[in-house]
């Protein structure tokens, strides 16, 4: 039989209103009474009604995970982030709603209207690009938001991302340690913030460890498997002497490995390859992919924690950089 708020009130010797206000953190409830109510609620295994609590707090207890351009291969990255978001929000009593958008839809409905129509208390945003309409709106909105992989910071918006610059540096340094001297870069999308950061890290590392930077050795594959195939073919046609390639995503790197297999290029004997992300597939391709691992689960956890602290404690948002890690396997 389900325990109700009336059962808690009766056992604690207080009114139903006092139980409700004690469990919802109202300041006009004495500390001794609050602790007694909390203890009784625990003993009875009382679980407040989600709907009733929402009405009292005028909050939905619902956080949105807004993903832009979900179909472009991002599901390999998304899953671990989503699990981190879900696990952390569950600890604080929030539900997660996964919603999607794209550039075209962003031009039709504003960010705030899109989120308010779904009853979201706050939003974690993934996948938006620097040229998307929502970029400016997220920064200017009063809706508490945390962006993953895009450094947007304002009074109501924070961000969590991997240290992409150093991740790219680790990749180049590793390729150089394997004897590579002519290193190419297959980047993702020019309008993605992570692409710009990885390009900066790549250029800095090449200048430091190789000495000469040649921008003709940078091509773009749009973060897709097919794009990785196409971009590597373009790179090697342009500079056949390339002996090492850093891909800005594992999916593109796997596409590059497919091109190597079809073209009779031996990896790593003829061409060393390093990816970025450490998706599950990276371990199972042949040869297994050396890559830069992103702490995807931790990114979700940190984004969720930041948003909850903004909502519950009124904390100011911040920018958080998480460290990447080199994972050495067989391709370099």
XYZ file of N, CA and C in Angstrom, residues 9-228:
660
model
N 2.413 12.919 8.013
C 1.948 13.970 8.929
C 1.448 13.372 10.236
N 0.682 12.280 10.128
C 0.131 11.629 11.320
C 1.256 11.080 12.194
N 2.226 10.411 11.567
C 3.328 9.806 12.330
C 4.243 10.865 12.949
N 4.384 12.002 12.292
C 5.274 13.054 12.796
C 4.566 14.013 13.735
N 3.244 13.908 13.783
C 2.486 14.769 14.672
C 2.393 16.210 14.204
N 2.378 16.406 12.900
C 2.277 17.756 12.334
C 1.218 17.750 11.235
N 0.965 18.921 10.678
C -0.035 19.027 9.622
C 0.546 18.586 8.274
N -0.357 18.291 7.327
C 0.059 17.952 5.977
C 0.857 19.095 5.350
N 0.408 20.326 5.611
C 1.104 21.504 5.068
C 2.528 21.581 5.583
N 2.705 21.293 6.874
C 4.052 21.345 7.456
C 4.955 20.280 6.828
N 4.424 19.082 6.593
C 5.216 18.044 5.938
C 5.654 18.503 4.557
N 4.720 19.037 3.802
C 5.028 19.488 2.449
C 6.114 20.554 2.456
N 5.956 21.537 3.369
C 6.925 22.636 3.390
C 8.281 22.175 3.933
N 8.276 21.236 4.866
C 9.544 20.719 5.413
C 10.322 19.965 4.340
N 9.629 19.134 3.567
C 10.305 18.343 2.549
C 10.725 19.166 1.348
N 10.112 20.339 1.177
C 10.456 21.194 0.043
C 11.391 22.341 0.425
N 11.924 22.293 1.680
C 12.963 23.241 2.064
C 12.487 24.622 2.426
N 11.207 24.790 2.798
C 10.708 26.120 3.173
C 11.426 26.621 4.423
N 11.702 27.927 4.437
C 12.494 28.512 5.520
C 11.709 28.713 6.808
N 10.365 28.669 6.744
C 9.560 28.957 7.930
C 9.264 27.709 8.768
N 9.943 26.607 8.461
C 9.799 25.383 9.253
C 11.026 25.237 10.140
N 10.792 25.061 11.444
C 11.904 24.932 12.372
C 12.773 23.723 12.053
N 14.063 23.829 12.402
C 15.006 22.772 12.052
C 14.666 21.454 12.744
N 14.240 21.530 14.012
C 13.891 20.307 14.732
C 12.702 19.605 14.073
N 11.699 20.401 13.691
C 10.519 19.843 13.018
C 10.903 19.254 11.659
N 11.739 19.980 10.907
C 12.161 19.504 9.595
C 12.864 18.140 9.691
N 13.777 18.025 10.647
C 14.515 16.775 10.796
C 13.589 15.638 11.211
N 12.598 15.939 12.063
C 11.648 14.902 12.488
C 10.824 14.408 11.295
N 10.373 15.356 10.476
C 9.587 15.002 9.284
C 10.426 14.167 8.315
N 11.659 14.596 8.089
C 12.543 13.871 7.164
C 12.792 12.458 7.665
N 13.014 12.305 8.980
C 13.291 10.991 9.546
C 12.075 10.076 9.422
N 10.890 10.611 9.692
C 9.664 9.816 9.567
C 9.442 9.412 8.111
N 9.681 10.354 7.194
C 9.510 10.060 5.768
C 10.439 8.928 5.327
N 11.668 8.926 5.846
C 12.610 7.860 5.519
C 12.142 6.524 6.090
N 11.681 6.546 7.348
C 11.230 5.308 8.000
C 10.043 4.690 7.270
N 9.166 5.539 6.766
C 7.967 5.059 6.068
C 8.215 4.834 4.579
N 9.445 5.165 4.127
C 9.793 5.032 2.697
C 8.832 5.858 1.834
N 8.576 7.084 2.292
C 7.645 7.972 1.584
C 8.310 8.572 0.347
N 7.610 8.530 -0.788
C 8.064 9.138 -2.045
C 7.054 10.196 -2.463
N 7.451 11.490 -2.437
C 6.489 12.546 -2.780
C 5.969 12.391 -4.197
N 4.712 12.766 -4.390
C 4.139 12.795 -5.737
C 4.875 13.810 -6.583
N 5.347 13.366 -7.744
C 6.089 14.257 -8.646
C 5.223 15.436 -9.088
N 3.982 15.146 -9.430
C 3.083 16.208 -9.899
C 2.797 17.201 -8.797
N 2.490 16.671 -7.583
C 2.181 17.580 -6.478
C 3.375 18.447 -6.135
N 4.540 17.852 -6.117
C 5.751 18.621 -5.799
C 5.985 19.712 -6.847
N 5.713 19.392 -8.098
C 5.877 20.374 -9.161
C 4.941 21.551 -8.967
N 3.706 21.265 -8.524
C 2.739 22.347 -8.312
C 3.155 23.239 -7.148
N 3.676 22.621 -6.087
C 4.113 23.405 -4.933
C 5.285 24.313 -5.306
N 6.268 23.734 -6.003
C 7.479 24.479 -6.331
C 7.354 25.315 -7.594
N 6.247 25.141 -8.330
C 6.085 25.771 -9.636
C 7.249 25.402 -10.556
N 7.738 24.176 -10.358
C 8.805 23.635 -11.190
C 8.381 22.265 -11.697
N 8.870 21.894 -12.871
C 8.495 20.610 -13.451
C 9.395 19.472 -12.992
N 10.545 19.799 -12.379
C 11.571 18.796 -12.047
C 11.998 18.040 -13.300
N 11.976 18.730 -14.407
C 12.282 18.119 -15.695
C 13.376 18.924 -16.397
N 14.470 18.257 -16.714
C 15.590 18.880 -17.411
C 15.622 18.375 -18.852
N 15.835 19.264 -19.788
C 15.931 18.865 -21.180
C 17.366 18.624 -21.602
N 17.589 17.563 -22.372
C 18.864 17.373 -23.068
C 18.573 17.658 -24.535
N 18.949 18.841 -24.972
C 18.645 19.314 -26.321
C 19.818 18.994 -27.244
N 19.566 18.169 -28.246
C 20.613 17.731 -29.156
C 20.324 18.263 -30.551
N 21.302 18.955 -31.127
C 21.153 19.488 -32.473
C 21.846 18.579 -33.482
N 21.213 18.384 -34.643
C 21.773 17.566 -35.729
C 22.163 16.184 -35.227
N 21.232 15.529 -34.546
C 21.474 14.223 -33.937
C 21.859 13.163 -34.965
N 21.356 13.275 -36.182
C 21.551 12.211 -37.168
C 22.955 12.174 -37.755
N 23.797 13.168 -37.489
C 25.120 13.214 -38.122
C 26.172 12.422 -37.343
N 25.822 11.184 -37.003
C 26.831 10.308 -36.388
C 27.107 10.599 -34.932
N 26.395 11.550 -34.330
C 26.698 11.949 -32.962
C 26.258 10.959 -31.910
N 25.453 9.930 -32.305
C 24.964 8.985 -31.313
C 26.100 8.196 -30.676
N 27.239 8.037 -31.356
C 28.378 7.333 -30.765
C 28.914 8.109 -29.557
N 28.817 9.409 -29.619
C 29.290 10.275 -28.542
C 28.188 10.506 -27.509
N 26.941 10.568 -27.974
C 25.820 10.990 -27.146
C 25.510 10.034 -26.002
N 25.586 8.738 -26.244
C 25.066 7.778 -25.279
C 25.711 7.933 -23.898
N 27.036 7.956 -23.843
C 27.711 8.047 -22.543
C 27.417 9.369 -21.852
N 27.313 10.453 -22.629
C 26.951 11.751 -22.052
C 25.555 11.672 -21.447
N 24.623 11.084 -22.188
C 23.244 10.953 -21.720
C 23.165 10.148 -20.432
N 23.931 9.055 -20.353
C 23.923 8.241 -19.130
C 24.461 9.054 -17.954
N 25.529 9.819 -18.182
C 26.058 10.667 -17.112
C 25.055 11.708 -16.655
N 24.362 12.333 -17.611
C 23.319 13.316 -17.285
C 22.208 12.649 -16.478
N 21.736 11.508 -16.967
C 20.628 10.810 -16.306
C 20.993 10.387 -14.886
N 22.162 9.758 -14.718
C 22.552 9.243 -13.399
C 22.646 10.369 -12.384
N 23.228 11.492 -12.800
C 23.403 12.615 -11.868
C 22.081 13.279 -11.540
N 21.259 13.538 -12.543
C 19.971 14.190 -12.290
C 19.053 13.313 -11.450
N 19.141 12.003 -11.628
C 18.312 11.095 -10.836
C 18.624 11.231 -9.350
N 19.887 11.459 -9.016
C 20.276 11.630 -7.617
C 19.604 12.850 -6.999
N 19.316 13.855 -7.830
C 18.699 15.086 -7.342
C 17.180 15.107 -7.552
N 16.620 14.010 -8.055
C 15.178 13.937 -8.212
C 14.624 14.555 -9.479
N 15.470 14.724 -10.502
C 15.012 15.298 -11.764
C 14.820 14.214 -12.816
N 13.873 14.462 -13.725
C 13.712 13.644 -14.911
C 14.465 14.289 -16.069
N 14.758 13.473 -17.099
C 15.446 13.975 -18.286
C 14.558 13.760 -19.506
N 14.396 14.804 -20.298
C 13.673 14.701 -21.557
C 14.646 14.954 -22.704
N 14.767 13.982 -23.603
C 15.645 14.127 -24.761
C 14.855 14.770 -25.898
N 15.298 15.925 -26.358
C 14.641 16.627 -27.458
C 15.681 16.970 -28.511
N 15.255 17.063 -29.760
C 16.189 17.338 -30.842
C 15.766 18.557 -31.635
N 16.736 19.151 -32.302
C 16.485 20.288 -33.165
C 17.541 20.285 -34.267
N 17.408 21.213 -35.197
C 18.425 21.407 -36.225
C 18.400 22.873 -36.635
N 19.297 23.253 -37.507
C 19.417 24.667 -37.874
C 18.120 25.213 -38.453
N 17.444 24.447 -39.290
C 16.206 24.917 -39.920
C 15.113 25.164 -38.882
N 14.951 24.234 -37.947
C 13.916 24.393 -36.916
C 14.240 25.542 -35.978
N 15.535 25.786 -35.741
C 15.924 26.888 -34.863
C 15.504 28.242 -35.431
N 15.376 28.324 -36.743
C 14.965 29.573 -37.369
C 13.463 29.806 -37.260
N 12.712 28.751 -36.890
C 11.256 28.845 -36.834
C 10.723 29.134 -35.439
N 11.426 28.674 -34.411
C 10.952 28.866 -33.040
C 12.142 29.219 -32.156
N 11.941 30.177 -31.255
C 13.039 30.642 -30.412
C 13.432 29.575 -29.399
N 14.639 29.705 -28.878
C 15.160 28.756 -27.892
C 14.267 28.705 -26.657
N 13.892 29.865 -26.129
C 13.073 29.905 -24.916
C 11.703 29.294 -25.173
N 11.058 29.660 -26.279
C 9.741 29.098 -26.584
C 9.821 27.585 -26.769
N 10.871 27.129 -27.429
C 11.061 25.699 -27.666
C 11.141 24.947 -26.336
N 11.881 25.507 -25.383
C 12.092 24.829 -24.101
C 10.904 24.999 -23.157
N 10.328 26.193 -23.099
C 9.195 26.425 -22.206
C 7.978 25.605 -22.629
N 7.804 25.419 -23.929
C 6.667 24.627 -24.418
C 6.746 23.189 -23.931
N 7.927 22.739 -23.572
C 8.120 21.376 -23.084
C 8.244 21.326 -21.566
N 8.014 22.465 -20.903
C 8.004 22.496 -19.448
C 9.343 22.193 -18.809
N 10.432 22.673 -19.396
C 11.763 22.376 -18.893
C 12.226 23.431 -17.895
N 12.734 22.974 -16.743
C 13.293 23.903 -15.753
C 14.645 24.433 -16.196
N 15.390 23.622 -16.894
C 16.715 23.987 -17.384
C 17.082 23.054 -18.526
N 18.168 23.381 -19.205
C 18.508 22.628 -20.411
C 20.014 22.377 -20.480
N 20.374 21.165 -20.892
C 21.742 20.835 -21.269
C 21.755 20.715 -22.786
N 22.628 21.478 -23.434
C 22.603 21.609 -24.892
C 23.831 20.930 -25.494
N 23.610 20.122 -26.531
C 24.704 19.445 -27.233
C 24.550 19.620 -28.730
N 25.675 19.734 -29.416
C 25.656 19.635 -30.869
C 25.415 20.921 -31.627
N 25.185 22.055 -30.928
C 24.982 23.290 -31.682
C 26.335 23.815 -32.167
N 26.306 24.462 -33.335
C 27.522 24.969 -33.956
C 27.589 26.481 -33.795
N 28.731 27.024 -34.069
C 28.955 28.459 -33.882
C 28.038 29.308 -34.751
N 27.558 28.753 -35.884
C 26.707 29.525 -36.780
C 25.227 29.200 -36.604
N 24.856 28.411 -35.584
C 23.453 28.095 -35.347
C 22.725 29.279 -34.699
N 21.437 29.475 -35.026
C 20.672 30.582 -34.440
C 20.596 30.533 -32.915
N 20.606 29.311 -32.333
C 20.435 29.202 -30.886
C 21.659 29.651 -30.086
N 22.800 29.805 -30.728
C 24.008 30.166 -29.976
C 23.803 31.471 -29.215
N 23.392 32.493 -29.902
C 23.187 33.797 -29.257
C 22.033 33.744 -28.263
N 20.971 32.995 -28.606
C 19.800 32.930 -27.738
C 20.110 32.216 -26.424
N 20.921 31.161 -26.479
C 21.289 30.444 -25.260
C 22.036 31.375 -24.307
N 22.929 32.173 -24.856
C 23.719 33.088 -24.026
C 22.839 34.174 -23.406
N 21.888 34.696 -24.160
C 21.073 35.820 -23.700
C 19.863 35.395 -22.885
N 19.456 34.150 -22.971
C 18.254 33.678 -22.293
C 18.436 33.655 -20.775
N 17.329 33.818 -20.047
C 17.357 33.671 -18.588
C 17.093 32.235 -18.161
N 16.818 31.355 -19.124
C 16.605 29.943 -18.816
C 17.945 29.300 -18.474
N 18.092 28.725 -17.290
C 19.369 28.108 -16.918
C 19.787 27.033 -17.919
N 21.002 27.150 -18.433
C 21.464 26.245 -19.483
C 22.940 25.924 -19.285
N 23.317 24.707 -19.683
C 24.724 24.308 -19.724
C 24.974 23.701 -21.098
N 26.001 24.191 -21.772
C 26.312 23.738 -23.123
C 27.512 22.793 -23.071
N 27.404 21.677 -23.785
C 28.509 20.736 -23.884
C 29.231 20.963 -25.209
N 30.543 21.119 -25.137
C 31.421 21.248 -26.308
C 31.324 22.586 -27.031
N 30.859 23.613 -26.344
C 30.866 24.955 -26.931
C 31.050 25.953 -25.796
N 32.123 26.738 -25.800
C 32.427 27.614 -24.663
C 31.565 28.874 -24.638
N 30.322 28.724 -24.170
C 29.401 29.849 -24.014
C 29.236 30.131 -22.526
N 29.417 31.372 -22.139
C 29.360 31.722 -20.719
C 28.631 33.042 -20.539
N 27.602 33.025 -19.692
C 26.857 34.235 -19.366
C 26.271 34.067 -17.969
N 25.392 34.963 -17.566
C 24.814 34.917 -16.228
C 23.987 33.650 -16.006
N 23.403 33.128 -17.075
C 22.534 31.956 -16.949
C 23.015 30.762 -17.775
N 24.228 30.822 -18.278
C 24.722 29.762 -19.156
C 26.175 29.422 -18.843
N 26.446 28.146 -18.646
C 27.811 27.668 -18.456
C 28.139 26.601 -19.481
N 29.334 26.039 -19.402
C 29.707 25.015 -20.377
C 30.640 23.981 -19.760
N 30.637 22.792 -20.377
C 31.553 21.710 -20.029
C 32.101 21.156 -21.337
N 33.410 20.991 -21.425
C 33.998 20.420 -22.622
C 35.352 19.797 -22.305
N 35.789 18.947 -23.206
C 37.126 18.377 -23.101
C 38.157 19.438 -23.472
N 39.344 19.329 -22.918
C 40.448 20.204 -23.306
C 40.938 19.759 -24.688
N 40.256 20.258 -25.723
C 40.521 19.820 -27.087
C 41.898 20.229 -27.591
N 42.377 21.375 -27.147
C 43.686 21.846 -27.592
C 44.765 20.867 -27.157
N 44.765 20.511 -25.882
C 45.770 19.568 -25.399
C 45.547 18.163 -25.942
N 44.295 17.788 -26.189
C 44.034 16.494 -26.799
C 44.701 16.369 -28.155
N 44.588 17.424 -28.966
C 45.242 17.427 -30.277
C 46.759 17.402 -30.129
N 47.269 18.097 -29.143
C 48.713 18.103 -28.909
C 49.206 16.694 -28.547
N 48.440 15.981 -27.717
C 48.823 14.617 -27.342
C 48.903 13.725 -28.579
N 47.942 13.910 -29.502
C 47.912 13.078 -30.708
C 49.150 13.307 -31.569
N 49.477 14.580 -31.794
C 50.642 14.904 -32.623
C 51.927 14.432 -31.956
N 52.037 14.663 -30.662
C 53.249 14.240 -29.946
C 53.441 12.731 -30.044
N 52.339 11.984 -29.957
C 52.439 10.535 -30.059
C 52.864 10.111 -31.461
N 52.304 10.736 -32.486
C 52.690 10.413 -33.861
C 54.175 10.696 -34.090
N 54.653 11.808 -33.566
C 56.074 12.142 -33.691
C 56.931 11.106 -32.969
N 56.463 10.644 -31.797
C 57.224 9.632 -31.047
C 57.298 8.309 -31.799
N 56.370 8.107 -32.741
C 56.371 6.897 -33.562
C 57.146 7.092 -34.860
N 57.812 8.230 -34.977
C 58.670 8.469 -36.122
C 58.051 9.252 -37.262
N 56.816 9.718 -37.102
C 56.149 10.477 -38.175
C 56.739 11.883 -38.266
N 56.944 12.349 -39.484
C 57.492 13.693 -39.696
C 56.645 14.530 -40.651
N 55.737 13.905 -41.335
C 54.849 14.628 -42.245
C 53.417 14.250 -41.848
N 52.827 15.069 -40.986
C 51.575 14.704 -40.319
C 50.411 15.526 -40.871
N 49.355 14.822 -41.284
C 48.149 15.472 -41.767
C 47.061 15.481 -40.715
N 46.050 16.303 -40.946
C 44.939 16.438 -39.999
C 43.621 16.398 -40.761
N 42.770 15.420 -40.428
C 41.404 15.376 -40.950
C 40.496 15.949 -39.875
N 40.080 17.193 -40.055
C 39.257 17.892 -39.076
C 37.783 17.614 -39.343
N 36.917 18.087 -38.422
C 35.495 17.813 -38.536
C 34.753 18.818 -39.381
N 34.115 19.789 -38.731
C 33.336 20.815 -39.426
C 33.879 22.186 -39.049
N 34.030 23.047 -40.030
C 34.660 24.351 -39.796
C 33.895 25.196 -38.784
N 32.556 24.998 -38.684
C 31.742 25.826 -37.795
C 31.552 25.203 -36.411
N 32.261 24.115 -36.125
C 32.183 23.489 -34.800
C 33.306 24.028 -33.919
N 32.960 24.420 -32.704
C 33.968 24.968 -31.793
C 35.072 23.951 -31.514
N 34.706 22.668 -31.381
C 35.730 21.656 -31.088
C 36.707 21.520 -32.254
N 36.224 21.718 -33.476
C 37.108 21.647 -34.643
C 38.139 22.760 -34.601
N 37.720 23.931 -34.232
C 38.647 25.061 -34.163
C 39.686 24.853 -33.067
N 39.244 24.295 -31.939
C 40.182 24.064 -30.842
C 41.173 22.950 -31.191
N 40.694 21.900 -31.816
C 41.599 20.804 -32.195
C 42.566 21.253 -33.281
N 42.108 22.127 -34.176
C 43.006 22.668 -35.190
C 44.092 23.521 -34.532
N 43.708 24.312 -33.534
C 44.701 25.140 -32.836
C 45.742 24.268 -32.141
N 45.268 23.209 -31.461
C 46.203 22.308 -30.793
C 47.102 21.591 -31.781
N 46.527 21.183 -32.930
C 47.317 20.505 -33.962
C 48.412 21.429 -34.485
N 48.059 22.662 -34.823
C 49.046 23.595 -35.369
C 50.146 23.892 -34.354
N 49.764 24.145 -33.108
C 50.758 24.426 -32.071
C 51.721 23.255 -31.904
N 51.176 22.027 -31.904
C 52.013 20.855 -31.685
C 52.938 20.592 -32.866
N 52.430 20.772 -34.093
C 53.281 20.568 -35.271
C 54.434 21.565 -35.259
N 54.137 22.811 -34.942
C 55.206 23.818 -34.888
C 56.222 23.476 -33.805
N 55.754 22.919 -32.686
C 56.663 22.598 -31.587
C 57.471 21.333 -31.856
N 56.822 20.275 -32.344
C 57.483 18.969 -32.434
C 58.051 18.651 -33.815
N 57.494 19.287 -34.870
C 57.973 19.033 -36.231
C 58.763 20.215 -36.765
N 58.281 21.418 -36.470
C 59.006 22.631 -36.855
C 58.377 23.395 -37.997
N 57.747 22.718 -38.936
C 57.160 23.377 -40.100
C 55.682 23.007 -40.171
N 54.816 24.034 -40.221
C 53.378 23.799 -40.330
C 52.930 24.100 -41.746
N 52.191 23.168 -42.351
C 51.723 23.312 -43.724
C 50.209 23.159 -43.732
N 49.474 24.254 -43.975
C 48.014 24.183 -43.895
C 47.407 23.376 -45.049
N 48.199 22.992 -46.033
C 47.686 22.133 -47.098
C 47.438 20.709 -46.591
N 47.979 20.410 -45.423
C 47.801 19.078 -44.852
C 46.589 18.992 -43.923
N 45.720 20.007 -43.980
C 44.482 20.013 -43.193
C 43.303 19.900 -44.145
N 42.469 18.869 -43.950
C 41.268 18.664 -44.761
C 40.089 18.435 -43.810
N 38.878 18.445 -44.351
C 37.679 18.356 -43.507
C 36.813 17.165 -43.916
N 36.298 16.435 -42.903
C 35.498 15.241 -43.155
C 34.120 15.258 -42.529
N 33.714 16.393 -41.912
C 32.355 16.585 -41.396
C 31.947 15.565 -40.336
N 32.914 15.001 -39.628
C 32.647 14.085 -38.514
C 31.890 12.820 -38.921
N 31.935 12.429 -40.186
C 31.234 11.229 -40.629
C 32.222 10.189 -41.131
N 31.783 8.934 -41.156
C 32.630 7.860 -41.649
C 32.971 8.069 -43.124
N 31.954 8.393 -43.919
C 32.188 8.633 -45.340
C 33.083 9.846 -45.552
N 32.900 10.852 -44.714
C 33.753 12.033 -44.805
C 35.203 11.718 -44.502
N 35.437 10.806 -43.557
C 36.800 10.401 -43.248
C 37.457 9.674 -44.402
